[in-house]
Amino acid sequence: LAGYKLDPEAVAQQALDSVSDSTAAADLVINAITEFYRIEANYDGQIADDVVRTLTKANAESLDVVIADSTAHQQLALRSQLVLALIRQLDTFVDRFGKAVPDDVLEALDTLEGLKGKAYGEIILAAEEKVREAKVPSFDIRRADLRAMLVDPDTDFFELSKSSTLSAGVDLLTNLLDDEDEKVRASALEVYTRRVYRTYSVPSLNVEDIDGRLSCSFEFEFADVPTADRVTRSGFTSVIKDVGQFAAELPDILNAMGSTLSGDAGPVNVLQIGALSGDATIEELQSAIDANKDKLNMLGLRAITVLVTQGKKDPNYYSFPHCDGFKEDPLRRGMRPTFHHLLELGRLTDNYALERINAVGRNVQIYVGSEKTARRNAAQVVFVRGITHTPGLTTFSGARRTLLQGLDELERVQSNSKVTLQSSSRIYLHSLPEVEGSTPEEVAAEFDVVVDKIKSRLAKRLLKLRVDEIEAKVRVKSVDEDGNAMVVPIRLIASSMEGEWLKTAAYIERPDPVTGVTREFCVIGEGKDAVCVLDPYDGANIIQTKRAIARRVGSTYAYDFLGLLEVGLIQEWDTYSSSLSGPVPSTPTNLFEAQELLEGDDGELVLGKREIGTNKVGMVSWVVKMKTPEYPEGREVVFIANDVTVQSGSFGVPEDEHFFKSSKYARENKLPRVYISCNSGARIGLVDDLKPKFNIKFVDEVNPSKGFEYLYLTDDMYKSLPEGSVNVEKVPEGWAIKDIIGTSEGIGVENLQGSGKIAGETSRAYDEIFTLSYVTGRSVGIGAYLVRLGQRIIQMKNGPMLLTGYGALNKLLGREVYTSQDQLGGPQVMYPNGCTHEVVDDDQQGVQSIIQWLSFVPETTDALPAVRESSDPVNRDVEWKPTPTPYDPRLMLSGTDDAAGFFDKGSWKEYLAGWGKSVVIGRGRLGGIPMGAIAVETRLVEKIIPADPADPNSREAILPQAGQVLFPDSSYKTAQALRDFNNEGVPVMIFANWRGFSGGSRDMSGEILKFGSMIVDALREYKHPIYIYFPPYGELRGGSWVVVDPTINEEKMTMFSDPEARGGILEPAGIVEIKFRLADQLKAMHRIDPQLQMLDAEFDSTDDTDNAAQEAIKEQIAAREELLKPVYLQAATEFADLHDKTGRMKAKGVIKEAVPWAKSRTYFFYLAKRRIAQDNYVAQLKAADASLDSKSALEILSGMCTADWEDNEAVLEYYTSNDGAISSKISEVKTASIKVQIAELQKELGE
C-alpha cells in the first residue's frame, strides 16, 4: 500500500489464499482498508502542499514517514484498484471460510464512506454496496414474512398492494409464483398486478389456471382521465415454468389472452409473461416475438414484458414496446411494466442520448444524458427519476425526506467517472398515493412554501450537486363533471432553467386517455383556458450552457448568485429567529428584489430588467433590496459581478466602463458595494482580420531560417483595409507594416487604461463607502488588484488570486516548478499573508458570509449603525473571565457553552485569522449593536514563511511569536482592521493587553516602526467611538500604550480598565532593576527588619578597635540580608506594581473609569448606545452651525440634559425621551446661525 506496483487482482487473491481462517482473512482486509484510509484521509479535500507541511511538522524527527505517505498517495489509482479487488473478494468469503463477512470488516468498510473526493468514488460505492447488502435481512426471512401476509385471511390484498411497506417486496412476490400452495401463487400474482398498476383504475381482475399456466386477466383505465373519456384497456399475465420454452408457449398464451378480450381499441393492451426458471438470450426472446408479430398487432398489444426470476436475486425484466416495432428497449431493461410510464422516460429520449447508471433504490432510476447535438462538448445532464409510495410529499417533512433520498442517489453518482463536474442535475419524483382533502390550488401554495424551506435548509447540497430542476408529480383525489371519482395529476416544478434559481410553478395535467402521456397542462390559478403543450425535455438553453461554463472554472453563473443571495437571506432570518427567546417576529414578505443596472441610450446606468443570458458585456451589476433582521423594511446594496461566460470574464473597455459606472453609482448613493470576482484579467487580442493578409520579407527567400526583415502588405491588400487600421512605409514589395492599430476596441493597451481607471475607482470607493469582494473560480491580473484595492476579501478555497498563471511562470523559469494556481494565489497563500479575510468552501457559504458581513454595516455611509434585536440580556454578567496564565482571547469575546462572553451569544465572528496571529480581530454585537473588536493573543503562536518552489535552496521557516507582543504583521493587521472598521461606521472595542513591541533585529528590519506608526494614523483618522479596555490581568506598557493613547484622537477615544489590570512604562520586574535596585532593597531591610535594626545598633555600639566583633556582626547582617533578599525583591516588585494599578491610572486621568470585567458588558452597552445618539446630535448641531466644534456642541447638550452627565444609562434615557426638544434646539441653533450669516452679509454689502 505504500507505493507497490504489482497486479492488484492477483495480489488480492493470493493474499486471501495465503490465510487459513476467517479471522486472519478479516484482519488482512481490515489492515489494508485501515492503512488506505489513514493515508487518504489526510489528503481528502485538502491541498497537497498543506498536507505535506502538516505531516512534516508532525513527523519532524522521522521524515521517512512523510516520504512514504506522499509516495503512496501519488499511486492512488493503483492502490484504489487493490482495495477494490479486496472488496470484490469478500463475495467469496463464505465459500472460502464457511462464515459470513465479520462485522469488524463491515465497520472498516464504513470508514471508507467518510472519503468525499471524486477520486475515491468507485471505492465508496463498492464499500457502501457491500455494507448495505450485509444489513438487509436474508432472502429467506423476507420471503417467509411476505408469504405469511398472503396466507393470512385478514389481509386485504387491495390495501396491501398500496402499502408503502411493500416497496422492498414487490419483486419478491414473483418468487412466490412457484410456491407449493396454489392459493399463495394466486394471491402473489394478484397483489403483484394490483401493485404494479396501482395508479390505474382496475375495474376487474381475475386469477385462474389456463392450460396449466397461472394466469391473470384484468382491465385497467387511467384514473387521471374523466370517466366519460376513459379507454378500457386489457392486461394479461401468464406464468411459465422455464423461459427456455418461451417460443413454444407464446402462441398458446396469445390465444389464451385473445379469449379474454372483447372489442378492438387499437394498441392499448399489455401482456406480461413470467418465467420461473431457466435462461434465454434477448435475441431468442426477440426471435419468438418477431415470429408472432401479426398476432400481437391483432390483439392490440401496446407492450410485452418478459419477467425471468433469478432465485434470490431480483428478477430480470425485458420490454418489447409496440412503438419500436416490438423491439427490446434497452432503456426499459430491468423495469416493471408500468415503471417507464411512471418515470416519464419517453420525455427524455427526444433530446438526450441516455446511459443508465445503477441506483441503490429499487424505485429509482439514474441516467446520464448527453444532448443529441453535433457540437463538441455536448451538455451533460444527470437525471434522477423515482417513484414513492410514501404519502406526504406535499408537506415539508415528507418532501425533505423524499428529496434527501434523491440527493443521496445523486451524491453517489457523482463518484462515477462518467459524470463530469459541469453536469446539470434534474430530479423527478412521482408520488403514487393520492392526496385527499386538498385542492390543486392548495397543493400549489403549499409547494411554494415547501420549496422555500428546502432551498434554505438544503441549499449547500443542492448547489454542490448542481441541481437545476426539481419536478414532482402528485395525484389529488377529486371528481369529474359527472361526480365520478378521478385523480387530478398536478405537476410541481422548481426550476432554474430560465435563470432564477429554483423558481416554482404548478400545473394541472391533462393526459391522453389512450397513452396516459400528458398532452397539455394549464397553470394553476389562471383558469381553464391557460393551456400549453408539454414538450419533451428541452436541450440545454443558453442559460444551461453558461452555467456549465461557469462550473468548469469552479464558479457559479453570475445571475445565479441572485438566487444564492435570496437563499442566504432566508437562512439568515431562520438563524436570527431561532436565536430569539421571546416572541419571534414574522419573516417579511418579498425578502429579496434585484434590479439590474443597464446602460441607457445616453450611456448612463438605469435600473431595469432584461432576459437572463442576453448580456454581451462580461460585467453585470444589480441594485439589490434585501430585508434583513437589521433592516426589516429593506436596505439596498450594489452587487457587481464578472460574467465568466463572456470571453472568460476578461476585462475589456466595455467591462471597465460598466464596472466604473456601477461603482460610481454605489458611491454617489452611499451604498455598500460588493464585487463578485471571477475573471481572467485584462483582455488580450490581435487584429484577426489581418492574419491571413500579411506577407514576410525574408533575408534569404531560399533559406527562411536566416530570419526576416519586416512584415508587409501588397498594394492591393493595403488598399482593401479600412483607413487608419495600419501605419505603413513604402517598400519594393508593397507596404511594410510599422504599427497595427485595427478598427475595433479592446485588444491591447486600451484595456490596460481601463484597468487603471477601475483600479482608481475601487481605491476611492474603499475610502468613501463599504466595499467587499468575493473571489470565486479565479481572479487574475487586474481582477486580483481590484479585490485587494477593495481590501475586504472573502475567498473560496478553489478561487486563486493571480498575477500570472503557473504555466507562464514555468516557461519563464525554464522548468516545471509550479503544479497549480493554488501555489501562487490559493487560500494557503492569501490567507496567511493577510490579503484574504475569510476562506469559504463554496459559493453558497461565500454568499452567506457576504450577508453576515453586511449585517454589521449601516445601510448608507452616513446612517447610524445597523442594530438588531438580541435575546441576550445586556445587563447579564460576563461569565468567562481571563486568567493570569495564557488563554484563548476569542473565548472572552464569544464565551463558551457554559460561560457567556462579552458579546451577544453567537454574534462574534473572527476575520483575518490566518495573518498576524498575535492579534485577534473580528466583529460582534453588544446588545444588538455591531462593533469591531481587537484583542490580544496571550499564547505563543507561529508564523510560517513557506519555501519558494523556484529556489531549490529555500526552506520553510517557522518563526515563534510571543503573546502580548506587537510584531510587524500584527501591527499592520491592527491598523488595517481599524481602517476597515472606520469605513464600516462601527464603534470599536480594543481589549488592550500588550507588553510592548518586538524590537529585535529581525523585526526592526521587518519594518516594525513603520507598521506600529500606522496604528496611530488609523486611530487619528477614526470617525467613530473607540473604547480601549484593559481586561482582567491585562497590561499595557511602553510603546504599545503610546500607539493607543486616547490623546491621539480625544474626541473619539476613551480608555478604561478592569481593577485587576495594569498599565505602565515597564513591567514591575524591569522597573525594580532600574529604580529599586539591591541597594534600595537593603535600605528597606535595615529600615523595617527588627533583627537587622538590632544588629545595626549592636554594630554601632561596638568599639571600632574590636575588629573581630564587627566582622562577626557583619557576617550576621550579611546572612540576614541574604535570607531576606527574595522576600524584599517581591516587596520591591509589589511596590513597583502598585504604581501601575487602576487606581493610579484613574487618579492621573489617563483612564476614564475602572470597569469590573463582570459588569463591562452592561457598562459599554449603555456607553455605546449613548455615544451613537450623542454623536448623531453633535453632527447635527455642527451641520446647523458651522462655527461650532464638537466640544461646543457637547456643552449645548450637557446644558440641556437634566440627568447625571456621567451616568450613561440616565443620559441615554434623557436623549430617548427628549428627542423632540433636542431637535427643536438644533433648529434654533440653525436659525440663529443663518441670522448671523445674513447679518454678516448685510454688513459686507453695507461696507
Coordinates of N, CA and C in Angstrom, one line a residue, residues 1115-1215:
E1115 N 29.0 39.5 59.4 CA 28.6 38.2 58.9 C 27.1 37.9 59.2
Q1116 N 26.7 38.3 60.4 CA 25.3 38.0 60.8 C 24.4 38.9 59.9
I1117 N 24.8 40.2 59.7 CA 24.0 41.1 58.9 C 23.9 40.6 57.4
A1118 N 25.1 40.1 56.9 CA 25.1 39.6 55.5 C 24.2 38.4 55.4
A1119 N 24.3 37.5 56.4 CA 23.4 36.3 56.4 C 21.9 36.6 56.4
R1120 N 21.6 37.6 57.3 CA 20.2 38.0 57.4 C 19.7 38.7 56.1
E1121 N 20.6 39.5 55.5 CA 20.2 40.2 54.2 C 20.0 39.1 53.1
E1122 N 20.9 38.1 53.1 CA 20.7 37.0 52.1 C 19.4 36.3 52.3
L1123 N 19.1 36.1 53.5 CA 17.8 35.4 53.8 C 16.6 36.2 53.4
L1124 N 16.7 37.6 53.6 CA 15.6 38.4 53.3 C 15.5 38.9 51.8
K1125 N 16.6 38.7 51.0 CA 16.6 39.2 49.6 C 15.3 38.7 48.8
P1126 N 15.0 37.4 48.8 CA 13.9 37.0 48.0 C 12.6 37.8 48.3
V1127 N 12.3 37.8 49.6 CA 11.0 38.4 50.0 C 11.0 39.9 49.8
Y1128 N 12.2 40.6 49.9 CA 12.2 42.0 49.7 C 12.2 42.4 48.2
L1129 N 12.8 41.4 47.4 CA 12.6 41.6 46.0 C 11.2 41.5 45.6
Q1130 N 10.4 40.6 46.2 CA 9.0 40.5 45.9 C 8.3 41.8 46.4
A1131 N 8.7 42.3 47.6 CA 8.1 43.5 48.1 C 8.4 44.7 47.2
A1132 N 9.6 44.8 46.7 CA 10.0 45.8 45.8 C 9.2 45.7 44.5
T1133 N 9.0 44.5 44.0 CA 8.2 44.3 42.8 C 6.8 44.7 43.0
E1134 N 6.3 44.3 44.2 CA 4.9 44.7 44.5 C 4.8 46.3 44.6
F1135 N 5.8 46.9 45.2 CA 5.9 48.3 45.3 C 5.8 49.0 43.9
A1136 N 6.6 48.4 43.0 CA 6.6 49.0 41.6 C 5.2 48.7 41.0
D1137 N 4.7 47.5 41.3 CA 3.4 47.1 40.6 C 2.3 48.0 41.1
L1138 N 2.3 48.5 42.4 CA 1.3 49.4 42.9 C 1.2 50.7 42.1
H1139 N 2.3 51.1 41.5 CA 2.3 52.3 40.7 C 1.5 52.1 39.4
D1140 N 1.3 50.8 39.0 CA 0.7 50.5 37.7 C -0.8 50.2 37.8
K1141 N -1.3 50.2 39.0 CA -2.7 49.7 39.2 C -3.7 50.7 38.7
T1142 N -4.9 50.2 38.6 CA -6.0 51.0 38.0 C -6.3 52.3 38.8
G1143 N -6.1 52.2 40.1 CA -6.4 53.4 41.0 C -5.5 54.6 40.6
R1144 N -4.2 54.3 40.3 CA -3.3 55.4 39.9 C -3.7 55.9 38.5
M1145 N -4.0 55.0 37.6 CA -4.3 55.4 36.2 C -5.5 56.3 36.3
K1146 N -6.5 56.0 37.1 CA -7.7 56.8 37.3 C -7.4 58.1 37.9
A1147 N -6.5 58.1 38.9 CA -6.2 59.4 39.6 C -5.4 60.3 38.7
K1148 N -4.6 59.7 37.8 CA -3.8 60.6 36.8 C -4.6 61.0 35.6
G1149 N -5.8 60.4 35.5 CA -6.7 60.8 34.4 C -6.4 60.2 33.0
V1150 N -5.5 59.1 33.1 CA -5.2 58.5 31.8 C -6.3 57.5 31.4
I1151 N -7.1 57.1 32.4 CA -8.3 56.3 32.0 C -9.5 57.0 32.6
K1152 N -10.6 56.8 31.9 CA -11.8 57.5 32.4 C -12.5 56.8 33.5
E1153 N -12.5 55.4 33.6 CA -13.2 54.7 34.6 C -12.6 53.4 34.8
A1154 N -12.7 52.9 36.0 CA -12.4 51.5 36.3 C -13.7 50.7 36.2
V1155 N -13.7 49.7 35.3 CA -14.9 49.0 35.0 C -14.6 47.5 35.2
P1156 N -15.3 46.9 36.2 CA -15.1 45.5 36.5 C -15.5 44.6 35.3
W1157 N -14.7 43.6 35.0 CA -15.0 42.8 33.9 C -16.4 42.2 33.8
A1158 N -16.9 41.7 35.0 CA -18.2 41.1 35.0 C -19.3 42.1 34.6
K1159 N -19.1 43.4 34.9 CA -20.1 44.4 34.5 C -19.8 45.2 33.2
S1160 N -18.7 44.8 32.6 CA -18.2 45.5 31.4 C -19.3 45.5 30.3
R1161 N -19.9 44.4 30.1 CA -20.9 44.3 29.0 C -22.0 45.4 29.2
T1162 N -22.6 45.5 30.4 CA -23.6 46.4 30.7 C -23.1 47.8 30.5
Y1163 N -21.9 48.1 31.1 CA -21.4 49.5 31.0 C -21.2 49.9 29.6
F1164 N -20.5 49.1 28.8 CA -20.2 49.5 27.4 C -21.4 49.5 26.5
F1165 N -22.4 48.7 26.8 CA -23.6 48.8 26.0 C -24.2 50.2 26.1
Y1166 N -24.4 50.6 27.4 CA -25.1 51.9 27.6 C -24.2 53.1 27.1
L1167 N -22.9 52.9 27.3 CA -21.9 53.9 26.7 C -22.0 54.0 25.2
A1168 N -22.0 52.8 24.6 CA -22.0 52.8 23.1 C -23.4 53.3 22.6
K1169 N -24.5 52.9 23.3 CA -25.8 53.4 22.8 C -25.9 54.9 23.0
R1170 N -25.3 55.4 24.1 CA -25.3 56.9 24.4 C -24.5 57.6 23.3
R1171 N -23.3 57.1 23.1 CA -22.4 57.8 22.1 C -23.0 57.8 20.7
I1172 N -23.7 56.7 20.3 CA -24.3 56.7 19.0 C -25.3 57.8 18.9
A1173 N -26.2 58.0 19.9 CA -27.2 59.0 19.9 C -26.5 60.4 20.0
Q1174 N -25.5 60.5 20.9 CA -24.9 61.8 21.2 C -24.1 62.3 20.0
D1175 N -23.3 61.4 19.4 CA -22.5 61.8 18.2 C -23.4 62.2 17.1
N1176 N -24.6 61.6 17.0 CA -25.6 62.0 16.0 C -26.1 63.4 16.2
Y1177 N -26.4 63.7 17.5 CA -26.8 65.1 17.8 C -25.7 66.1 17.6
V1178 N -24.5 65.7 18.0 CA -23.3 66.6 17.8 C -23.2 66.9 16.3
A1179 N -23.3 65.9 15.4 CA -23.1 66.1 14.0 C -24.2 67.0 13.5
Q1180 N -25.4 66.8 14.0 CA -26.5 67.7 13.5 C -26.3 69.2 13.9
L1181 N -25.8 69.3 15.2 CA -25.5 70.7 15.7 C -24.4 71.4 14.9
K1182 N -23.4 70.6 14.6 CA -22.2 71.2 13.8 C -22.7 71.5 12.4
A1183 N -23.6 70.7 11.8 CA -24.1 70.9 10.5 C -25.0 72.2 10.5
A1184 N -25.7 72.4 11.6 CA -26.6 73.5 11.8 C -25.8 74.8 11.9
D1185 N -24.7 74.8 12.6 CA -23.9 76.0 12.8 C -22.4 75.6 12.6
A1186 N -21.9 76.0 11.5 CA -20.5 75.6 11.1 C -19.5 76.2 12.1
S1187 N -19.8 77.2 12.9 CA -18.9 77.7 13.9 C -18.7 76.8 15.1
L1188 N -19.6 75.9 15.3 CA -19.5 75.0 16.5 C -18.5 73.9 16.2
D1189 N -17.7 73.6 17.3 CA -16.9 72.4 17.2 C -17.5 71.4 18.1
S1190 N -16.9 70.2 18.2 CA -17.6 69.1 19.0 C -17.7 69.5 20.4
K1191 N -16.7 70.1 21.0 CA -16.8 70.5 22.4 C -17.9 71.4 22.7
S1192 N -18.1 72.5 21.8 CA -19.2 73.4 22.0 C -20.6 72.7 21.8
A1193 N -20.7 71.8 20.9 CA -21.9 71.1 20.7 C -22.3 70.3 21.9
L1194 N -21.2 69.6 22.5 CA -21.5 68.8 23.7 C -21.9 69.7 24.9
E1195 N -21.4 70.9 24.9 CA -21.8 71.8 26.0 C -23.2 72.2 25.9
I1196 N -23.7 72.3 24.7 CA -25.1 72.6 24.5 C -26.0 71.5 25.0
L1197 N -25.6 70.2 24.6 CA -26.3 69.1 25.0 C -26.2 68.9 26.6
S1198 N -25.1 69.1 27.1 CA -24.9 68.9 28.6 C -25.7 70.0 29.3
G1199 N -25.8 71.1 28.8 CA -26.6 72.2 29.4 C -28.1 71.9 29.4
M1200 N -28.5 71.2 28.4 CA -29.9 70.8 28.3 C -30.3 69.6 29.2
C1201 N -29.3 68.7 29.3 CA -29.5 67.4 30.0 C -29.8 67.6 31.5
T1202 N -30.9 67.0 32.0 CA -31.2 67.1 33.4 C -30.7 65.9 34.2
A1203 N -30.2 64.9 33.5 CA -29.7 63.7 34.1 C -28.2 63.9 34.5
D1204 N -27.7 62.9 35.3 CA -26.3 62.9 35.7 C -25.5 62.7 34.4
W1205 N -24.6 63.6 34.1 CA -23.9 63.6 32.8 C -22.9 62.4 32.8
E1206 N -22.5 61.9 33.9 CA -21.6 60.7 34.0 C -22.3 59.4 34.0
D1207 N -23.7 59.4 34.1 CA -24.4 58.2 34.1 C -24.9 57.9 32.7
N1208 N -24.3 57.0 32.0 CA -24.6 56.7 30.6 C -26.1 56.3 30.4
E1209 N -26.6 55.4 31.3 CA -27.9 54.9 31.2 C -28.9 56.1 31.3
A1210 N -28.7 57.0 32.3 CA -29.6 58.1 32.6 C -29.5 59.1 31.4
V1211 N -28.4 59.4 30.9 CA -28.3 60.3 29.7 C -29.0 59.7 28.5
L1212 N -28.8 58.4 28.3 CA -29.4 57.8 27.2 C -30.9 57.9 27.3
E1213 N -31.4 57.7 28.5 CA -32.9 57.8 28.7 C -33.3 59.2 28.5
Y1214 N -32.5 60.2 28.8 CA -32.9 61.6 28.6 C -32.9 61.8 27.1
Y1215 N -31.9 61.4 26.3 CA -31.9 61.5 24.9 C -33.2 60.9 24.2

